[in-house]
Tab-separated table of C-alpha atoms in Angstrom:
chain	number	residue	atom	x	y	z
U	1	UNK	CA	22.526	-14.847	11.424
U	2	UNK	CA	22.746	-11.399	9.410
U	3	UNK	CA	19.402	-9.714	9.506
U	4	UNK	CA	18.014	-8.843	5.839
U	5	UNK	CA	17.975	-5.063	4.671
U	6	UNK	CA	14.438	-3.816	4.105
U	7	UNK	CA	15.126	-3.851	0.218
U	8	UNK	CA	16.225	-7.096	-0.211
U	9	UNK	CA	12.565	-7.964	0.480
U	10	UNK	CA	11.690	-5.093	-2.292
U	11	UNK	CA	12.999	-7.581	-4.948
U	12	UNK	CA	10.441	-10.417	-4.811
U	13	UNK	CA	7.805	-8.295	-4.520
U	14	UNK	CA	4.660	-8.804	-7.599
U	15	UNK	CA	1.392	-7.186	-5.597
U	16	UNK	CA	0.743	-3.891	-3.735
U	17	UNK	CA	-2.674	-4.011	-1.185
U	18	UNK	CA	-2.988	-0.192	0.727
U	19	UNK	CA	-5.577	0.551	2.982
U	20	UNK	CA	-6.827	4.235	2.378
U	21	UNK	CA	-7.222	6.475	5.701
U	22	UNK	CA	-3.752	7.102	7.034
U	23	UNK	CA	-2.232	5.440	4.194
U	24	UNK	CA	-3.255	6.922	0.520
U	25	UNK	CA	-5.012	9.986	3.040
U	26	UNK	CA	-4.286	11.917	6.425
U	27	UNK	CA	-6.391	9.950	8.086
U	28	UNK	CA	-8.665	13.319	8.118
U	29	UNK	CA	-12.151	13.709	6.713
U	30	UNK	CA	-14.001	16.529	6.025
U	31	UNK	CA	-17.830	16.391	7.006
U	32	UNK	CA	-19.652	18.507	4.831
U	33	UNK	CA	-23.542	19.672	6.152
U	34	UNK	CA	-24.930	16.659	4.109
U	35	UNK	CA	-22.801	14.165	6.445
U	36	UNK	CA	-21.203	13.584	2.750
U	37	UNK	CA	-17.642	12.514	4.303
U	38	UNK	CA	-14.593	13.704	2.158
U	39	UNK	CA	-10.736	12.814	1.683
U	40	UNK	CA	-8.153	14.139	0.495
U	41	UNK	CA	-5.614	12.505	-1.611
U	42	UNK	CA	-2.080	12.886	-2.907
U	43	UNK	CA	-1.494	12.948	-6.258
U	44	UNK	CA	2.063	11.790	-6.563
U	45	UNK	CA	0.735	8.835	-4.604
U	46	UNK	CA	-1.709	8.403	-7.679
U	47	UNK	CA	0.967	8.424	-9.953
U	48	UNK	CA	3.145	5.906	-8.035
U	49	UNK	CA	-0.211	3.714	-8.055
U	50	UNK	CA	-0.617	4.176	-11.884
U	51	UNK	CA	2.793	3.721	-12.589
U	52	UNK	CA	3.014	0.457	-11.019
U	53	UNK	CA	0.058	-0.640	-12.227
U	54	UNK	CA	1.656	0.076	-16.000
U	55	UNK	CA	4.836	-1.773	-14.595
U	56	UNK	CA	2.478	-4.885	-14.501
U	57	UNK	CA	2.351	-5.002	-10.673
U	58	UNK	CA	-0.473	-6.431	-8.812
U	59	UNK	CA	-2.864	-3.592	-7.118
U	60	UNK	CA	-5.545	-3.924	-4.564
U	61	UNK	CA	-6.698	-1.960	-1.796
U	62	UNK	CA	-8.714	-3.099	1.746
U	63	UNK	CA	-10.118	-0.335	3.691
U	64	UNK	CA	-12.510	-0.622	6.190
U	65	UNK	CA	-13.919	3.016	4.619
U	66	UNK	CA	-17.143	2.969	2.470
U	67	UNK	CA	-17.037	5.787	0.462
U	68	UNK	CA	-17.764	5.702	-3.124
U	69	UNK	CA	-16.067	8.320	-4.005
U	70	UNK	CA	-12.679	6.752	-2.895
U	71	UNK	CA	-13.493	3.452	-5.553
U	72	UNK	CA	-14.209	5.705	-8.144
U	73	UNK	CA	-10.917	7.760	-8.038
U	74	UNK	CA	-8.891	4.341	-7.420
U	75	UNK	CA	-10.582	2.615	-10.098
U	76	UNK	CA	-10.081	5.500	-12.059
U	77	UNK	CA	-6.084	4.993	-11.871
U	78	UNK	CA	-6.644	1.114	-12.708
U	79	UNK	CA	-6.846	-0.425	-9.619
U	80	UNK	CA	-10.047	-3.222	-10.136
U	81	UNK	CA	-9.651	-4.669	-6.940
U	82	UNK	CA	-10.655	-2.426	-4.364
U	83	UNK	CA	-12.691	-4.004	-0.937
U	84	UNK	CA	-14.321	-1.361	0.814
U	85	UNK	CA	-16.427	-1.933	3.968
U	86	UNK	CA	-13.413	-4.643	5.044
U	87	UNK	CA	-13.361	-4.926	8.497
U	88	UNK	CA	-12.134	-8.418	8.763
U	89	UNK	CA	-9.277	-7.477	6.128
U	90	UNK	CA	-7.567	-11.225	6.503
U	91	UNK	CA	-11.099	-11.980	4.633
U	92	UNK	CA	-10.559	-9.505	1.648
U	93	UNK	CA	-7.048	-10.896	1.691
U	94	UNK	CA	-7.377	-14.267	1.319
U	95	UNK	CA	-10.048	-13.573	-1.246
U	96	UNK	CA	-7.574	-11.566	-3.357
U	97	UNK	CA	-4.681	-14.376	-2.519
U	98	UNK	CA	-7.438	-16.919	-4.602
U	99	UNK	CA	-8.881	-14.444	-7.261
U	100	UNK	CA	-5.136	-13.806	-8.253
U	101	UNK	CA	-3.345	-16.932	-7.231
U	102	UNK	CA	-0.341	-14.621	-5.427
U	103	UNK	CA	1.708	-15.825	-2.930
U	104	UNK	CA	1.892	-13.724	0.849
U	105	UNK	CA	5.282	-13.583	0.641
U	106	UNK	CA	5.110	-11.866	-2.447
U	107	UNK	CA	2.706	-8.596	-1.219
U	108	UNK	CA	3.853	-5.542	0.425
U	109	UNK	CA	1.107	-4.105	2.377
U	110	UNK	CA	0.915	-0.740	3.922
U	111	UNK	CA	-1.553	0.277	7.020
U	112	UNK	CA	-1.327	2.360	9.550
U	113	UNK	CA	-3.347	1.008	12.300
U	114	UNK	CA	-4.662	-1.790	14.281
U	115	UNK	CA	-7.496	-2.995	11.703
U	116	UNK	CA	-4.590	-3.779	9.601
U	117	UNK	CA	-2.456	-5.453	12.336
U	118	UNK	CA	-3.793	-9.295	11.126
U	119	UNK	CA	-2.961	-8.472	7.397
U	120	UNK	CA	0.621	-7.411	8.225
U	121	UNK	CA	1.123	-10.355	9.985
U	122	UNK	CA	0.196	-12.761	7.429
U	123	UNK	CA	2.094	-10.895	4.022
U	124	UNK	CA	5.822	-10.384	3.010
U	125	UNK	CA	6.295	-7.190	3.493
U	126	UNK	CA	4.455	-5.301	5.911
U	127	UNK	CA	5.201	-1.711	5.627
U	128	UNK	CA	3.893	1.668	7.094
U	129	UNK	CA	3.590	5.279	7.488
U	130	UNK	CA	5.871	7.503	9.651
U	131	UNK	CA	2.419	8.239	11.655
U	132	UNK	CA	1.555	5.151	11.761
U	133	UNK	CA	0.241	4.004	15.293
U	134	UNK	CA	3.362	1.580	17.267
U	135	UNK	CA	1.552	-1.363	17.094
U	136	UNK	CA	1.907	-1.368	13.453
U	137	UNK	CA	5.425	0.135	13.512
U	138	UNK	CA	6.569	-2.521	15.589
U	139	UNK	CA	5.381	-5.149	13.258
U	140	UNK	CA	6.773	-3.353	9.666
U	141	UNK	CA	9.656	-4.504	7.946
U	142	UNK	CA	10.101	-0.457	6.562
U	143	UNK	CA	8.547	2.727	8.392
U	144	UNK	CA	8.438	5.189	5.380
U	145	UNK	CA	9.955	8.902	6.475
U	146	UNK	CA	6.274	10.178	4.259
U	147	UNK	CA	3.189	10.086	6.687
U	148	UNK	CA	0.222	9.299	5.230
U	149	UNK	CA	-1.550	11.100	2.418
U	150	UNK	CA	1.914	12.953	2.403
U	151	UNK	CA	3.306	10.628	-0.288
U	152	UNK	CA	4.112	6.944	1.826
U	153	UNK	CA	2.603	5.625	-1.113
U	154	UNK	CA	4.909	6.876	-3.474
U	155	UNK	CA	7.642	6.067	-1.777
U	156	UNK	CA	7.201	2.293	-1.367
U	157	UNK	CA	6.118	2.338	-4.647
U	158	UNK	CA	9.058	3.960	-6.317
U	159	UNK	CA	11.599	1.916	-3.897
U	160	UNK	CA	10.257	-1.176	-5.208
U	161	UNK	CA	10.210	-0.366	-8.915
U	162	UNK	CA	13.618	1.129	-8.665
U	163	UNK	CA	14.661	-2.119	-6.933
U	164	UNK	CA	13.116	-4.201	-10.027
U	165	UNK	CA	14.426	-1.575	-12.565
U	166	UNK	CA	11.358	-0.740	-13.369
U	167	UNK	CA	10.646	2.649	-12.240
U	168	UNK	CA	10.301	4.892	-15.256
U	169	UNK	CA	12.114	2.335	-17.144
U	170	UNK	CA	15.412	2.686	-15.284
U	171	UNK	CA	17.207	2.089	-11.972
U	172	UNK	CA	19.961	4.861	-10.632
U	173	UNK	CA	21.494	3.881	-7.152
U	174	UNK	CA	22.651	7.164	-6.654
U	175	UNK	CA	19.264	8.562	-5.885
């Protein structure tokens, strides 16, 4: 039997669900004299989010991370579901699978290491950063060339809307 290319998965997609360090950042924080931890994020990721978002895909975000600052920047680009603190993610997924009556087969998820392992295992599309750790490459269906907070975001994002046609309200196969 023929094995199925990566984007023929891309076309059944409805929902995105990222996790935030290593995915939407570096992975790297910052620790200011206050203990205040800080993140940087891309904003062509931000863009891809919003875009989507306006595309009328799903959007939610599990991250075992508690900072504050990262819900008010995501909610700031739309995204209403966001589960901080997860660290049973299968929990936070199951609860967004109810909320929003989506199918798993219908998600791509993107993590990058082993706390996401049981959430990649149970969605569609399990996808990943290029520094992603091999656990979590073994198990994705794509390994984006981006690492993460480098725009791996963006480019699952755009591959899928240019899949659907939807990605600034056209699709070009030559790009």
């Amino acid at each position: 039997m023929e094995e199925k290319s990566y984007k023929e998965y891309l076309e059944h997609i409805t929902t995105f669900i990222f996790d935030v360090d290593g995915v939407l950042t570096d992975g790297s924080v910052t620790v200011t004299t206050s203990g205040e931890l800080l993140r940087v994020m891309n904003v062509k990721d931000g863009y891809a989010l919003k875009t989507a978002i306006n595309a009328g895909f799903n959007m939610a975000i599990i991250s075992g991370g508690t900072h504050e600052g990262v819900r008010i920047r995501l909610e700031g680009l739309g995204i209403s579901d966001v589960y901080l603190g997860a660290h049973n993610k299968i929990d936070q997924l199951n609860d967004y699978l109810r909320k929003h009556d989506v199918k798993a087969e219908n998600i791509l998820f993107m993590g990058d290491d082993i706390p996401d392992y049981p959430v990649m295992k149970h969605i569609g599309f399990p996808c990943c950063p290029q520094d992603a750790v091999p656990e979590i490459k073994a198990i994705s269906k794509y390994v984006s060339h981006k690492k993460g907070g480098y725009g791996a975001v963006r480019d699952v994002i755009e591959q899928v809307l240019k899949v659907q046609g939807k990605w600034n309200g056209y699709y070009d196969a030559t790009l």
